[in-house]
Amino acid sequence: MAESYSYGPYHGGPDPLAPPPDLREAVDALGSEVMAGASPRSALEELLRRGTRSTPGLDELTRRLWQRRAEIQRRHRLDGTLQEVRRLLDEAVAAERRAAFADPSDEARFREAQLDALPSGTAAAVSELADYEWATETGRRDYERIRELLGQQLMQSRFEGMKEALRSTSPEDVERINRMLTDLNALLAAHAQGFGDIEQRFAEFMRRHGEFFPENPRTMDELVDVLASRAAAAQRMLNSMTPDQRQELAELSQQAFGDPRIGQQLSQLDSLLRGLRPGQDWTSSARFRGDDPLGLAEGARAMTDLSELDALAEQLSQSYPGARLEDIDIEALEEQLGPDAGVAARRLSELERALREQGVVERAPDGSLRLTPRALRRLGETALADVVRALRSRAGRRDTASAGAAGEPTGSTRSWEFGDSEPWAVSQTLRNAVLRTAASDRSRPIRLDVADVEVAETEHRARAAVALCVDTSWSMVSEGRWLPMKRTALALHHLITTRFRGDALQVVTFGRYAQSVRIGELVGLEGTWEQGTNAHHALLLAERHLRRHPDAVPVVLLVTDGEPTAHLEADGEAEFSYPPSPRTVAKTLSEVDRIARLGASLTVFRLGDEPRLAAFVDVLARRSGGRVIAPDPEGLGAAVVSDYLRHRRG
């Protein structure tokens, strides 16, 4: 029996056909922020705020929320019910005056006198006409409509489902509403006093009056939450009115359905809810300045929308402790901004979850976020690729793009990668082509594909001990050299760990003090205000690294943008002096001499054109038999990698 299928529109949840989040783009963005000095956590937050090329970020969604909020306040005003009551009152009085004018009787003159004596205020006039004997059907109908309108608006402003439950406004319906309010206030009072049988009372109340609550609360607390949220919105709407408008409504509420008990019951209800939910926003207000009048029910809904927009903006800000993107109310966001906003929020949440699950960010032992080795490798690949492109752009230097090409074969092969120029492993390449063709179609001729190519791995007989000393003083941050410095270290680290695994690389950072750091620590290093450029301490650590590898070619690479202004004393304390003291200069040159005696030449990468710096690094190069390179910041990586390869080739 054939299976049958039915197709329809997709509802709910992430789109199963949507492409997965672009982690490569995200990792590159995270890495750029981290290397520029941001912590991994703040970099992740910045990525989510900014979004990606295909997904708007939290900032864009927040902007749309505030725009929606401003539109509500600019478009509307809150006196719609008062205006409608005034219109109905004027029409009722006008109909009565026309009838009295055409009637010569004394009774008509008495009605005219009553109408002439009406107060100017809307609420007072409506109250005065409560006992008036209407002569026209139009006047009587308009006056009854005022009472119905007031009752409906007051009830709908506090009960979401009142419009559906209140099918008519007959005396029986009004009595039904009054019974519901009486039972509700009794239930809330019992709950406030802590009666033990409250759940049984709640169940009985819902059995009798559940038609008024389409939200279908399942517990007493849910019922209180629903009522308090709506009542607080109604109160905020009143707070947003002028004092005269509030006074008018307070007086008019006594005429709701022509039964003063309704207004009294609602006043008691609001008082009970305030006591049960004091944490609700009962006191704030908003300024409405539009031309579209809203009634009480619509005004309460507008205040609910404003409150919901504020809550969504707080969720999108992610600024509270323990914030997560899963906290965002997607349904509310879609209701306020449309389905595309919900899709964007889900995509950002998926991106954050994928970054964690795919091992891009992880928790350090101290609880902070950090980039994983996998992410660092990705950043290293990107940095090295940029260096390769820079080297290829140099005339006559294309051979440097392939590290390790000149060496002895190891006997093993690997897949060809872009930029490789090692000799092909012909037999393995052909074997791959034959197997690939046979697996797909044996009748086809064998053709080579780029995926078939394998190259012979080579290695140099000599290994190198490399000390990369990078300046981390504040001037590197302020002059825009912080990110190029980190990218340079990443590129060199990736080159050595992937192509020259036998080499020993140590990265040394130096400001007031120097220290050896892992590449992940350097990537996450934040710029701090610190006086001192302690090249002496950095070279001391470099010397120790070289001595630990006596069989390796010694290579020292020093990146700095300032002359040395600090040195290390025998007690381990750094001595700072600007301009550089003779003792600082002497101790720095002494350490250069010690490195030179190990057979290492020093290459100094000078960032900046300050004459005193240029003169000093020239002295360093002459003393060590090394050289000085003055690249621009963007060319630093190519210069360092090229010099490393030059040393390695001997």
PDB file of N, CA, C and O in Angstrom, residues 459-495:
ATOM      1  N   GLU A 459      61.273  17.902   5.401  1.00  0.00           N
ATOM      2  CA  GLU A 459      61.698  18.496   6.655  1.00  0.00           C
ATOM      3  C   GLU A 459      63.145  18.957   6.530  1.00  0.00           C
ATOM      4  O   GLU A 459      63.922  18.447   5.722  1.00  0.00           O
ATOM      5  N   HIS A 460      63.490  19.957   7.291  1.00  0.00           N
ATOM      6  CA  HIS A 460      64.871  20.418   7.345  1.00  0.00           C
ATOM      7  C   HIS A 460      65.623  19.617   8.398  1.00  0.00           C
ATOM      8  O   HIS A 460      65.072  19.245   9.429  1.00  0.00           O
ATOM      9  N   ARG A 461      66.840  19.353   8.109  1.00  0.00           N
ATOM     10  CA  ARG A 461      67.638  18.609   9.090  1.00  0.00           C
ATOM     11  C   ARG A 461      67.829  19.412  10.368  1.00  0.00           C
ATOM     12  O   ARG A 461      67.898  18.857  11.452  1.00  0.00           O
ATOM     13  N   ALA A 462      67.927  20.732  10.234  1.00  0.00           N
ATOM     14  CA  ALA A 462      68.143  21.568  11.411  1.00  0.00           C
ATOM     15  C   ALA A 462      66.804  22.023  11.966  1.00  0.00           C
ATOM     16  O   ALA A 462      65.842  22.217  11.232  1.00  0.00           O
ATOM     17  N   ARG A 463      66.732  22.175  13.281  1.00  0.00           N
ATOM     18  CA  ARG A 463      65.566  22.749  13.926  1.00  0.00           C
ATOM     19  C   ARG A 463      65.945  24.102  14.510  1.00  0.00           C
ATOM     20  O   ARG A 463      67.129  24.400  14.700  1.00  0.00           O
ATOM     21  N   ALA A 464      64.932  24.910  14.769  1.00  0.00           N
ATOM     22  CA  ALA A 464      65.175  26.269  15.249  1.00  0.00           C
ATOM     23  C   ALA A 464      64.520  26.472  16.598  1.00  0.00           C
ATOM     24  O   ALA A 464      63.467  25.906  16.893  1.00  0.00           O
ATOM     25  N   ALA A 465      65.188  27.278  17.430  1.00  0.00           N
ATOM     26  CA  ALA A 465      64.600  27.758  18.677  1.00  0.00           C
ATOM     27  C   ALA A 465      64.294  29.236  18.455  1.00  0.00           C
ATOM     28  O   ALA A 465      65.197  30.042  18.256  1.00  0.00           O
ATOM     29  N   VAL A 466      63.014  29.573  18.465  1.00  0.00           N
ATOM     30  CA  VAL A 466      62.571  30.914  18.085  1.00  0.00           C
ATOM     31  C   VAL A 466      61.982  31.609  19.302  1.00  0.00           C
ATOM     32  O   VAL A 466      61.092  31.065  19.971  1.00  0.00           O
ATOM     33  N   ALA A 467      62.476  32.804  19.579  1.00  0.00           N
ATOM     34  CA  ALA A 467      61.912  33.637  20.633  1.00  0.00           C
ATOM     35  C   ALA A 467      61.325  34.879  19.965  1.00  0.00           C
ATOM     36  O   ALA A 467      62.058  35.682  19.383  1.00  0.00           O
ATOM     37  N   LEU A 468      60.013  34.992  20.021  1.00  0.00           N
ATOM     38  CA  LEU A 468      59.328  36.168  19.478  1.00  0.00           C
ATOM     39  C   LEU A 468      58.973  37.083  20.643  1.00  0.00           C
ATOM     40  O   LEU A 468      58.115  36.746  21.466  1.00  0.00           O
ATOM     41  N   CYS A 469      59.633  38.223  20.729  1.00  0.00           N
ATOM     42  CA  CYS A 469      59.424  39.182  21.816  1.00  0.00           C
ATOM     43  C   CYS A 469      58.576  40.337  21.287  1.00  0.00           C
ATOM     44  O   CYS A 469      58.993  41.039  20.353  1.00  0.00           O
ATOM     45  N   VAL A 470      57.390  40.522  21.855  1.00  0.00           N
ATOM     46  CA  VAL A 470      56.468  41.547  21.355  1.00  0.00           C
ATOM     47  C   VAL A 470      56.206  42.573  22.447  1.00  0.00           C
ATOM     48  O   VAL A 470      55.948  42.244  23.603  1.00  0.00           O
ATOM     49  N   ASP A 471      56.264  43.824  22.048  1.00  0.00           N
ATOM     50  CA  ASP A 471      56.038  44.963  22.933  1.00  0.00           C
ATOM     51  C   ASP A 471      54.541  45.067  23.229  1.00  0.00           C
ATOM     52  O   ASP A 471      53.716  45.117  22.320  1.00  0.00           O
ATOM     53  N   THR A 472      54.157  45.103  24.522  1.00  0.00           N
ATOM     54  CA  THR A 472      52.747  45.251  24.904  1.00  0.00           C
ATOM     55  C   THR A 472      52.529  46.506  25.731  1.00  0.00           C
ATOM     56  O   THR A 472      51.574  46.596  26.496  1.00  0.00           O
ATOM     57  N   SER A 473      53.419  47.479  25.585  1.00  0.00           N
ATOM     58  CA  SER A 473      53.227  48.744  26.297  1.00  0.00           C
ATOM     59  C   SER A 473      52.021  49.481  25.717  1.00  0.00           C
ATOM     60  O   SER A 473      51.523  49.164  24.640  1.00  0.00           O
ATOM     61  N   TRP A 474      51.561  50.509  26.444  1.00  0.00           N
ATOM     62  CA  TRP A 474      50.326  51.195  26.067  1.00  0.00           C
ATOM     63  C   TRP A 474      50.419  51.862  24.699  1.00  0.00           C
ATOM     64  O   TRP A 474      49.419  51.977  23.986  1.00  0.00           O
ATOM     65  N   SER A 475      51.609  52.274  24.300  1.00  0.00           N
ATOM     66  CA  SER A 475      51.751  52.935  23.000  1.00  0.00           C
ATOM     67  C   SER A 475      51.365  52.003  21.857  1.00  0.00           C
ATOM     68  O   SER A 475      50.885  52.454  20.809  1.00  0.00           O
ATOM     69  N   MET A 476      51.553  50.700  22.030  1.00  0.00           N
ATOM     70  CA  MET A 476      51.152  49.748  20.994  1.00  0.00           C
ATOM     71  C   MET A 476      49.634  49.769  20.810  1.00  0.00           C
ATOM     72  O   MET A 476      49.129  49.605  19.692  1.00  0.00           O
ATOM     73  N   VAL A 477      48.900  49.973  21.902  1.00  0.00           N
ATOM     74  CA  VAL A 477      47.441  50.055  21.825  1.00  0.00           C
ATOM     75  C   VAL A 477      47.014  51.387  21.223  1.00  0.00           C
ATOM     76  O   VAL A 477      46.215  51.450  20.285  1.00  0.00           O
ATOM     77  N   SER A 478      47.560  52.470  21.764  1.00  0.00           N
ATOM     78  CA  SER A 478      47.124  53.809  21.359  1.00  0.00           C
ATOM     79  C   SER A 478      47.485  54.136  19.920  1.00  0.00           C
ATOM     80  O   SER A 478      46.800  54.930  19.269  1.00  0.00           O
ATOM     81  N   GLU A 479      48.539  53.526  19.395  1.00  0.00           N
ATOM     82  CA  GLU A 479      48.968  53.817  18.029  1.00  0.00           C
ATOM     83  C   GLU A 479      48.427  52.815  17.008  1.00  0.00           C
ATOM     84  O   GLU A 479      48.844  52.816  15.850  1.00  0.00           O
ATOM     85  N   GLY A 480      47.508  51.945  17.426  1.00  0.00           N
ATOM     86  CA  GLY A 480      46.880  51.016  16.491  1.00  0.00           C
ATOM     87  C   GLY A 480      47.749  49.852  16.072  1.00  0.00           C
ATOM     88  O   GLY A 480      47.541  49.284  14.984  1.00  0.00           O
ATOM     89  N   ARG A 481      48.730  49.466  16.915  1.00  0.00           N
ATOM     90  CA  ARG A 481      49.636  48.369  16.551  1.00  0.00           C
ATOM     91  C   ARG A 481      49.331  47.084  17.313  1.00  0.00           C
ATOM     92  O   ARG A 481      50.040  46.087  17.172  1.00  0.00           O
ATOM     93  N   TRP A 482      48.295  47.114  18.136  1.00  0.00           N
ATOM     94  CA  TRP A 482      47.962  45.971  18.995  1.00  0.00           C
ATOM     95  C   TRP A 482      47.483  44.781  18.164  1.00  0.00           C
ATOM     96  O   TRP A 482      47.977  43.658  18.313  1.00  0.00           O
ATOM     97  N   LEU A 483      46.521  45.014  17.279  1.00  0.00           N
ATOM     98  CA  LEU A 483      45.977  43.926  16.471  1.00  0.00           C
ATOM     99  C   LEU A 483      47.004  43.368  15.490  1.00  0.00           C
ATOM    100  O   LEU A 483      47.146  42.140  15.387  1.00  0.00           O
ATOM    101  N   PRO A 484      47.760  44.191  14.743  1.00  0.00           N
ATOM    102  CA  PRO A 484      48.805  43.621  13.872  1.00  0.00           C
ATOM    103  C   PRO A 484      49.832  42.790  14.636  1.00  0.00           C
ATOM    104  O   PRO A 484      50.315  41.769  14.137  1.00  0.00           O
ATOM    105  N   MET A 485      50.172  43.214  15.860  1.00  0.00           N
ATOM    106  CA  MET A 485      51.124  42.447  16.660  1.00  0.00           C
ATOM    107  C   MET A 485      50.568  41.052  16.976  1.00  0.00           C
ATOM    108  O   MET A 485      51.263  40.038  16.835  1.00  0.00           O
ATOM    109  N   LYS A 486      49.304  40.973  17.375  1.00  0.00           N
ATOM    110  CA  LYS A 486      48.716  39.679  17.703  1.00  0.00           C
ATOM    111  C   LYS A 486      48.576  38.801  16.454  1.00  0.00           C
ATOM    112  O   LYS A 486      48.817  37.589  16.502  1.00  0.00           O
ATOM    113  N   ARG A 487      48.161  39.398  15.353  1.00  0.00           N
ATOM    114  CA  ARG A 487      48.032  38.619  14.123  1.00  0.00           C
ATOM    115  C   ARG A 487      49.388  38.074  13.669  1.00  0.00           C
ATOM    116  O   ARG A 487      49.475  36.960  13.137  1.00  0.00           O
ATOM    117  N   THR A 488      50.432  38.845  13.877  1.00  0.00           N
ATOM    118  CA  THR A 488      51.776  38.379  13.529  1.00  0.00           C
ATOM    119  C   THR A 488      52.156  37.163  14.359  1.00  0.00           C
ATOM    120  O   THR A 488      52.664  36.157  13.833  1.00  0.00           O
ATOM    121  N   ALA A 489      51.929  37.241  15.665  1.00  0.00           N
ATOM    122  CA  ALA A 489      52.256  36.109  16.537  1.00  0.00           C
ATOM    123  C   ALA A 489      51.437  34.877  16.167  1.00  0.00           C
ATOM    124  O   ALA A 489      51.947  33.743  16.157  1.00  0.00           O
ATOM    125  N   LEU A 490      50.146  35.074  15.848  1.00  0.00           N
ATOM    126  CA  LEU A 490      49.295  33.952  15.452  1.00  0.00           C
ATOM    127  C   LEU A 490      49.799  33.295  14.169  1.00  0.00           C
ATOM    128  O   LEU A 490      49.844  32.063  14.059  1.00  0.00           O
ATOM    129  N   ALA A 491      50.159  34.120  13.189  1.00  0.00           N
ATOM    130  CA  ALA A 491      50.630  33.577  11.913  1.00  0.00           C
ATOM    131  C   ALA A 491      51.907  32.763  12.101  1.00  0.00           C
ATOM    132  O   ALA A 491      52.050  31.656  11.567  1.00  0.00           O
ATOM    133  N   LEU A 492      52.851  33.310  12.869  1.00  0.00           N
ATOM    134  CA  LEU A 492      54.109  32.593  13.096  1.00  0.00           C
ATOM    135  C   LEU A 492      53.866  31.308  13.877  1.00  0.00           C
ATOM    136  O   LEU A 492      54.437  30.251  13.568  1.00  0.00           O
ATOM    137  N   HIS A 493      53.016  31.378  14.893  1.00  0.00           N
ATOM    138  CA  HIS A 493      52.703  30.193  15.687  1.00  0.00           C
ATOM    139  C   HIS A 493      52.064  29.117  14.815  1.00  0.00           C
ATOM    140  O   HIS A 493      52.408  27.919  14.901  1.00  0.00           O
ATOM    141  N   HIS A 494      51.119  29.508  13.952  1.00  0.00           N
ATOM    142  CA  HIS A 494      50.446  28.522  13.107  1.00  0.00           C
ATOM    143  C   HIS A 494      51.418  27.920  12.097  1.00  0.00           C
ATOM    144  O   HIS A 494      51.370  26.706  11.815  1.00  0.00           O
ATOM    145  N   LEU A 495      52.296  28.744  11.548  1.00  0.00           N
ATOM    146  CA  LEU A 495      53.286  28.244  10.594  1.00  0.00           C
ATOM    147  C   LEU A 495      54.186  27.199  11.247  1.00  0.00           C
ATOM    148  O   LEU A 495      54.432  26.121  10.691  1.00  0.00           O
TER     149      LEU A 495
END
